[in-house]
Tab-separated table of N, CA, C and O and ligand atoms in Angstrom:
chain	number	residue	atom	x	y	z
J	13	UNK	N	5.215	-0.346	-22.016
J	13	UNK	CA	5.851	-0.677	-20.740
J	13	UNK	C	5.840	-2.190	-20.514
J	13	UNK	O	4.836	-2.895	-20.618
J	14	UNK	N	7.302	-2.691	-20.132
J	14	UNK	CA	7.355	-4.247	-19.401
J	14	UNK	C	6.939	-4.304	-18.179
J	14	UNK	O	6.751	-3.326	-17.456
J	15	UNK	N	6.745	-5.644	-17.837
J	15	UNK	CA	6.500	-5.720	-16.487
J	15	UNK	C	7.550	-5.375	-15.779
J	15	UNK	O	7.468	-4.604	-14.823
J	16	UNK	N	8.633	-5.910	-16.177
J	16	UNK	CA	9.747	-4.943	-15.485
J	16	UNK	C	9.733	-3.872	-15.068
J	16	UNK	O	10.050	-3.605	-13.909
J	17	UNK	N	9.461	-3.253	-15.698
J	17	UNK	CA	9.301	-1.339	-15.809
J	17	UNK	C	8.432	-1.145	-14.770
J	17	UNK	O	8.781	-0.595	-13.725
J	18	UNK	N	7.095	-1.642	-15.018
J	18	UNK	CA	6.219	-1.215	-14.138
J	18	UNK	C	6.306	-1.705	-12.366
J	18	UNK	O	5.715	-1.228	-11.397
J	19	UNK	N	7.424	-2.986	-12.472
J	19	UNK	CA	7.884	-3.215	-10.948
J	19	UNK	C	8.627	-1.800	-10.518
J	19	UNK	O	8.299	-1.081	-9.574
J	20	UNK	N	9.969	-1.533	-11.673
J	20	UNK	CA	10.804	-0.582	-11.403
J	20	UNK	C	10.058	0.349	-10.716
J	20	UNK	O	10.450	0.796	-9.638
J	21	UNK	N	8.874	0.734	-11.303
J	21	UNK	CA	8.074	2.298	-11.036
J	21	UNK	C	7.331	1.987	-9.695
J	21	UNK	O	7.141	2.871	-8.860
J	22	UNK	N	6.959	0.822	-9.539
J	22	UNK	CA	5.997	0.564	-8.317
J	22	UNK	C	5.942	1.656	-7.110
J	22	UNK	O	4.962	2.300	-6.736
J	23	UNK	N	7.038	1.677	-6.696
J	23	UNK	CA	7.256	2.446	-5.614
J	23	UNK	C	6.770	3.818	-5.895
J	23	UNK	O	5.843	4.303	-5.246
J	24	UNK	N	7.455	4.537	-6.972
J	24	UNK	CA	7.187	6.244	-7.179
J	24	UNK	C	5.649	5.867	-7.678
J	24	UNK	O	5.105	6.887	-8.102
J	25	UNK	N	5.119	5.148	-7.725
J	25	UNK	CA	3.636	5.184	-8.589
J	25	UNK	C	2.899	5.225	-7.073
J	25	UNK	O	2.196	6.210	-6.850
J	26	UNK	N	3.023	4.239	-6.060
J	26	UNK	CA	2.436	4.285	-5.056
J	26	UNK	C	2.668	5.518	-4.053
J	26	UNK	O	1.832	6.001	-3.290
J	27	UNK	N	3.563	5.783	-4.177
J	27	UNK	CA	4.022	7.101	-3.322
J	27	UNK	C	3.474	8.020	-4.001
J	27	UNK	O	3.101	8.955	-3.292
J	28	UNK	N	3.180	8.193	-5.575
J	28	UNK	CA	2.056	9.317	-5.880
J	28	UNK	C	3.599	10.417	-6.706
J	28	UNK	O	3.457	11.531	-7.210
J	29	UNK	N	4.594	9.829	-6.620
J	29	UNK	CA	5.643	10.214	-7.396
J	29	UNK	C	5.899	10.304	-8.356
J	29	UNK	O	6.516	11.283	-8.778
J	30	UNK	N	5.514	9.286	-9.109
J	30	UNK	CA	5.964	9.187	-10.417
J	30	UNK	C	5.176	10.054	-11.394
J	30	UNK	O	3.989	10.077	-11.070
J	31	UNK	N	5.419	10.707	-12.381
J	31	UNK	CA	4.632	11.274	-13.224
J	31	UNK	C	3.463	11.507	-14.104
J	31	UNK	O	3.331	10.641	-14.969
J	32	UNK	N	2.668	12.362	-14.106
J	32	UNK	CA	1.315	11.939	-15.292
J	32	UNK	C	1.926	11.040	-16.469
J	32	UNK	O	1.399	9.936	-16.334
J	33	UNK	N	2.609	11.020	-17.323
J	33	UNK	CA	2.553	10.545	-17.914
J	33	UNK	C	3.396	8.767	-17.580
J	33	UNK	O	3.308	7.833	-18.376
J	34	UNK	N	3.948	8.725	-16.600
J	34	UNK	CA	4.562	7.348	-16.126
J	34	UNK	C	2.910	6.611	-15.535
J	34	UNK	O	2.438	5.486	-15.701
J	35	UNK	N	2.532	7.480	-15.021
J	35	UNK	CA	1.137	6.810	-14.880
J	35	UNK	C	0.166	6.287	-15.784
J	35	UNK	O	-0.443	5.226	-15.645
J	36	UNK	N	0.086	6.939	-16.531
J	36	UNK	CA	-0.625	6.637	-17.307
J	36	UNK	C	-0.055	5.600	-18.346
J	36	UNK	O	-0.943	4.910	-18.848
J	37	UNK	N	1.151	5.346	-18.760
J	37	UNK	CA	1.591	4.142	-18.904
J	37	UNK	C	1.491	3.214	-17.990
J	37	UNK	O	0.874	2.235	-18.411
J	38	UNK	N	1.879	3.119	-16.818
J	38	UNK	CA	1.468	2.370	-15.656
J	38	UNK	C	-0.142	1.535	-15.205
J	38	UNK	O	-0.365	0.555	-14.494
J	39	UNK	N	-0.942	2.337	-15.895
J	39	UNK	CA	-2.626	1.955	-15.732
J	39	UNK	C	-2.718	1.784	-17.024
J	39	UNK	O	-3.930	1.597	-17.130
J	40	UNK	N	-2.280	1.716	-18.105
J	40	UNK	CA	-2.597	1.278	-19.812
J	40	UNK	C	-2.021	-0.538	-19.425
J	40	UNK	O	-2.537	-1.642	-19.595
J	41	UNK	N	-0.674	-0.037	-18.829
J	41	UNK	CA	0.215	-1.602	-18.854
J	41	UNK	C	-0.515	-2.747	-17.919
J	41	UNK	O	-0.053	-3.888	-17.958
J	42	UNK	N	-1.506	-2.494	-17.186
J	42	UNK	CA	-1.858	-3.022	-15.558
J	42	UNK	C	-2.970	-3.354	-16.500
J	42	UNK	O	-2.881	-4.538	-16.824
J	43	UNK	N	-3.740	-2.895	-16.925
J	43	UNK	CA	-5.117	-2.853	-17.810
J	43	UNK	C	-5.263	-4.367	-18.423
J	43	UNK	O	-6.303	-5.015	-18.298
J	44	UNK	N	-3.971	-4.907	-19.173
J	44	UNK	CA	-4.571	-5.297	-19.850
J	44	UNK	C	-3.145	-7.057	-19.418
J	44	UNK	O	-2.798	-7.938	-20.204
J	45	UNK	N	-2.792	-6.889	-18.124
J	45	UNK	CA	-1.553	-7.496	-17.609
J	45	UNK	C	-2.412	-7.567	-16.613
J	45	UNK	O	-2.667	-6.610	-15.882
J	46	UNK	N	-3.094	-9.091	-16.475
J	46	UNK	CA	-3.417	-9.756	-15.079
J	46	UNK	C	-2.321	-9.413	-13.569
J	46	UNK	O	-2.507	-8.738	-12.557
J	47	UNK	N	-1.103	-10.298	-14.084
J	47	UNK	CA	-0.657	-10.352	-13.223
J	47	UNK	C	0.140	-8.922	-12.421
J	47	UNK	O	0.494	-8.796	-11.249
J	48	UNK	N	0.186	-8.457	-12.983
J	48	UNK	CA	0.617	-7.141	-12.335
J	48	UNK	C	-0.688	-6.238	-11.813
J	48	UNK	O	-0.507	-5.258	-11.089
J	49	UNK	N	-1.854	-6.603	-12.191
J	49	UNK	CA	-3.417	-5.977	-11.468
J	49	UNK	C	-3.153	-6.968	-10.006
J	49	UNK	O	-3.045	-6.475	-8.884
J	50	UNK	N	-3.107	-7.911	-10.198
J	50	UNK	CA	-2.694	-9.026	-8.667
J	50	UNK	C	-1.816	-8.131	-7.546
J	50	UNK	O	-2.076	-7.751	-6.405
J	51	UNK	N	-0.539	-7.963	-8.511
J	51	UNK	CA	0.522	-7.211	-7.675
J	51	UNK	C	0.349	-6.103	-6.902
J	51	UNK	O	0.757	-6.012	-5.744
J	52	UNK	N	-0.327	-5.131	-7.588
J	52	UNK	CA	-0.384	-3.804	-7.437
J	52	UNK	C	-1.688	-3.553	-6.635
J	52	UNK	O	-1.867	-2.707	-5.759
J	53	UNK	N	-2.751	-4.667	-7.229
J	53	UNK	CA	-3.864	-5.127	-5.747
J	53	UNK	C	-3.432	-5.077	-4.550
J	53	UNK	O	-3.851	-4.257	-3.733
J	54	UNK	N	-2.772	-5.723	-4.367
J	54	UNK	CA	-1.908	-6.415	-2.830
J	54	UNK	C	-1.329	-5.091	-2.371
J	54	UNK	O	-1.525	-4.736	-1.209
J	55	UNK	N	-0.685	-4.398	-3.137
J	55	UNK	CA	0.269	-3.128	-2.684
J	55	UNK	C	-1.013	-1.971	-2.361
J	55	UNK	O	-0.781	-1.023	-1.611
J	56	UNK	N	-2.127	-2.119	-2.886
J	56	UNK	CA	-2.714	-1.058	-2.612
J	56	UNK	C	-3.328	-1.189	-1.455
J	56	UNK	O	-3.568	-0.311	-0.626
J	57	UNK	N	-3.671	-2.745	-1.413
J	57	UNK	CA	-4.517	-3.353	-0.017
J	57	UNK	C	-3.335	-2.928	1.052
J	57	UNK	O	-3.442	-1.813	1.564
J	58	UNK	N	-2.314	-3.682	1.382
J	58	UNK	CA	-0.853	-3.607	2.001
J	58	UNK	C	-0.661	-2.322	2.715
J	58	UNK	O	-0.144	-2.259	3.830
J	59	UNK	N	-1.286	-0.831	1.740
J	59	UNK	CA	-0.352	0.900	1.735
J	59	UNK	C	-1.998	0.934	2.909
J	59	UNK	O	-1.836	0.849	4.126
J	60	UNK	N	-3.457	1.065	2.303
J	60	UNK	CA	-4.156	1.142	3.134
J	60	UNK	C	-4.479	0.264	4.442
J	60	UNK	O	-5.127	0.790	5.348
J	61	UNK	N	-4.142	-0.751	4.529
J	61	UNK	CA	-3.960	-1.158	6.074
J	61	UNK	C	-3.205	-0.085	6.901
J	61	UNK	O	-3.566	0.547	7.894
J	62	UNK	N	-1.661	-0.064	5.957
J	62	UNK	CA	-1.140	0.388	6.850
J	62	UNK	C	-1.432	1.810	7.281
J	62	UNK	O	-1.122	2.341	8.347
J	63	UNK	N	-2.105	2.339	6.229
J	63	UNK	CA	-2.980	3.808	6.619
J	63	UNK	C	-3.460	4.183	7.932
J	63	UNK	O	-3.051	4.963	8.792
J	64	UNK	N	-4.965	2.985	7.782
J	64	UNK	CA	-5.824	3.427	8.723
J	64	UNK	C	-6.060	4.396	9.079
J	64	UNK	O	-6.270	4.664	10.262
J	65	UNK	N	-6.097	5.430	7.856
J	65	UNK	CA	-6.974	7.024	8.007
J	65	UNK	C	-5.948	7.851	8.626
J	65	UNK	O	-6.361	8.809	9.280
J	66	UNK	N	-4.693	7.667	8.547
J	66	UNK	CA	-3.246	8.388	8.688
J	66	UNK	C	-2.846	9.132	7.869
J	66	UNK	O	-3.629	8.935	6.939
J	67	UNK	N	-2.192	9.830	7.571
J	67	UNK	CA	-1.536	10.726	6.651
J	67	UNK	C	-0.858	9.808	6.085
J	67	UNK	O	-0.394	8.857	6.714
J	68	UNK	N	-0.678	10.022	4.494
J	68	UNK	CA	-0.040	8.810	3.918
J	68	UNK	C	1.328	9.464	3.789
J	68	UNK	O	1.569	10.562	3.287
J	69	UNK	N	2.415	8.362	4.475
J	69	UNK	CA	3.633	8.642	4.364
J	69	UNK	C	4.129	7.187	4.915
J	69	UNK	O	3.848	6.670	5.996
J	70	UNK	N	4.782	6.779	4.077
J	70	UNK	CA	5.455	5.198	4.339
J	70	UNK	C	7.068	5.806	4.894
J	70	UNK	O	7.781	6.677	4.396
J	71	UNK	N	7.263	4.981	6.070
J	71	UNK	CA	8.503	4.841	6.465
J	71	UNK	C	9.430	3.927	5.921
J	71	UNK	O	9.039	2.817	5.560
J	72	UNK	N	10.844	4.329	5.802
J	72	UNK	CA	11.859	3.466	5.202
J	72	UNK	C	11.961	2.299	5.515
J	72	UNK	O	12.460	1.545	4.681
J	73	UNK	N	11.731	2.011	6.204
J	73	UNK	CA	11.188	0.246	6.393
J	73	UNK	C	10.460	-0.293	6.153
J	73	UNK	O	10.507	-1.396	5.608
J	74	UNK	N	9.286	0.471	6.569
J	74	UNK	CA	7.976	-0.782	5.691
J	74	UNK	C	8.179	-0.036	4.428
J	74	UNK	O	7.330	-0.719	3.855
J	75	UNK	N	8.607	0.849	3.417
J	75	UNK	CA	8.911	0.812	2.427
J	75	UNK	C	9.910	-0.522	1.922
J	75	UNK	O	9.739	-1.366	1.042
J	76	UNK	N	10.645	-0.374	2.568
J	76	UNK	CA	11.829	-1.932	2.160
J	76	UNK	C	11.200	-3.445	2.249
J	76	UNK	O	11.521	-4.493	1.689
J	77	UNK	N	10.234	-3.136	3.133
J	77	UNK	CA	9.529	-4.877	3.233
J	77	UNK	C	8.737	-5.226	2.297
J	77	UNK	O	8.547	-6.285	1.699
J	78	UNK	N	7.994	-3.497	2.209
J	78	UNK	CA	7.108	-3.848	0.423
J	78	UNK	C	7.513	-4.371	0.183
J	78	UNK	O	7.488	-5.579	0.418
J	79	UNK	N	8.714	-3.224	-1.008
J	79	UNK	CA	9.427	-3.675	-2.309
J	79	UNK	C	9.727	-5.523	-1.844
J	79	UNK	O	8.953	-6.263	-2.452
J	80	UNK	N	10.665	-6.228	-0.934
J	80	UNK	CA	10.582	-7.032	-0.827
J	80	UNK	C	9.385	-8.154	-0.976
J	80	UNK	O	9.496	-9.164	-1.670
J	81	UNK	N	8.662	-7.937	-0.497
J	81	UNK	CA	7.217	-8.126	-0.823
J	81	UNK	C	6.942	-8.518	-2.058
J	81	UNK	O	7.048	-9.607	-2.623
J	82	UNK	N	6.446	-7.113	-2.512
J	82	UNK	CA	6.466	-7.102	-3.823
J	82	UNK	C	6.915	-8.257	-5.022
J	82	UNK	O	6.353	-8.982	-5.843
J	83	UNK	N	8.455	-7.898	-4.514
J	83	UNK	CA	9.401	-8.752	-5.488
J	83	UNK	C	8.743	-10.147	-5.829
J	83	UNK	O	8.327	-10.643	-6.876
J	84	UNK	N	8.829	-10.634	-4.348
J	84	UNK	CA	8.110	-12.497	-4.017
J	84	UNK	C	6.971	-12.419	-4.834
J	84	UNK	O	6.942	-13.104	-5.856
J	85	UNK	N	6.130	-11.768	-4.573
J	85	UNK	CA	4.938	-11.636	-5.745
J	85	UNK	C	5.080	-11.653	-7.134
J	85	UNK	O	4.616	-12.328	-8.054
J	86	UNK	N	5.727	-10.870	-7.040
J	86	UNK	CA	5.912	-10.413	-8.598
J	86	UNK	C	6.842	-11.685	-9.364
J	86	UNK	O	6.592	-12.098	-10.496
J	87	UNK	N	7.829	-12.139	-8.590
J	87	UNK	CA	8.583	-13.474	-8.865
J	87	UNK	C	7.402	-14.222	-9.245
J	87	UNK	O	7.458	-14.569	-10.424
J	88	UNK	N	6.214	-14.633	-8.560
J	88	UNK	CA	5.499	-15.774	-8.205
J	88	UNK	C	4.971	-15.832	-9.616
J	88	UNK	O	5.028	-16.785	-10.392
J	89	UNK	N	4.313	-14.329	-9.856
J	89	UNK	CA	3.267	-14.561	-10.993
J	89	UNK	C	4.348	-14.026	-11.977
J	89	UNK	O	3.866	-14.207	-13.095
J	90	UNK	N	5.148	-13.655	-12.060
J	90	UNK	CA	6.074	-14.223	-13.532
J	90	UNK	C	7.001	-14.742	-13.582
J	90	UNK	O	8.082	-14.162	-13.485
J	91	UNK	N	6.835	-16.342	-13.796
J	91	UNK	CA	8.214	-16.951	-13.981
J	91	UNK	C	9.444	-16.383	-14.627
J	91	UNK	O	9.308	-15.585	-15.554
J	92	UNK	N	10.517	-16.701	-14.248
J	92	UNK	CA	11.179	-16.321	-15.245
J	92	UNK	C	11.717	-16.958	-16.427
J	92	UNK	O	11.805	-18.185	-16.458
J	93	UNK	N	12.145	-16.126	-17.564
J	93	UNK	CA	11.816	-16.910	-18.835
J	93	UNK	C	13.359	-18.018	-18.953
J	93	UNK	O	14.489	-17.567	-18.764
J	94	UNK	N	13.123	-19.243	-19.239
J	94	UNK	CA	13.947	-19.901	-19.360
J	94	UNK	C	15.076	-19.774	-20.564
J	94	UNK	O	14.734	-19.578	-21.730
J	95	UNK	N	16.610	-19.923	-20.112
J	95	UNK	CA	17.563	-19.286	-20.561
J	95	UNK	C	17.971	-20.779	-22.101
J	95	UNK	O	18.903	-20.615	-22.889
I	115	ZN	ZN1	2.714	-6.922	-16.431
């Protein structure tokens, strides 16, 4: 898995969507990829705030601000590769 990939999946991985085996690519790829342990830090910190011992279910909006979120992050810690 690219880091790409594992942005792509972010969402169904946090929502608990994505599959045993997408997961488990997902935590092999994070393992041994600093910057996406950073990313996916933040998203996990980010999902439990917004918890606070709630039933976990993200609304379509703060779903959209993540991913936005996200992105800026994920921009930050990987440049992109020069053309
Ligand atoms: Zn990565």
């Amino acid at each position: 898995m690219k880091c790409e990939e594992l942005l792509s999946i972010l969402n169904e991985y946090v929502d608990g969507t994505a599959d045993a085996a997408i997961c488990h690519e997902f935590e092999q790829h994070m393992a041994g990829c600093n910057p996406c342990q950073v990313v996916v830090d933040n998203v996990r910190k980010t999902i439990q705030l917004y918890k606070g011992g709630q039933p976990y279910e993200l609304p379509v909006a703060f779903r959209e601000r993540l991913h936005g979120l996200l992105r800026q992050r994920w921009e930050a810690t990987h440049p992109a590769p020069k053309k």
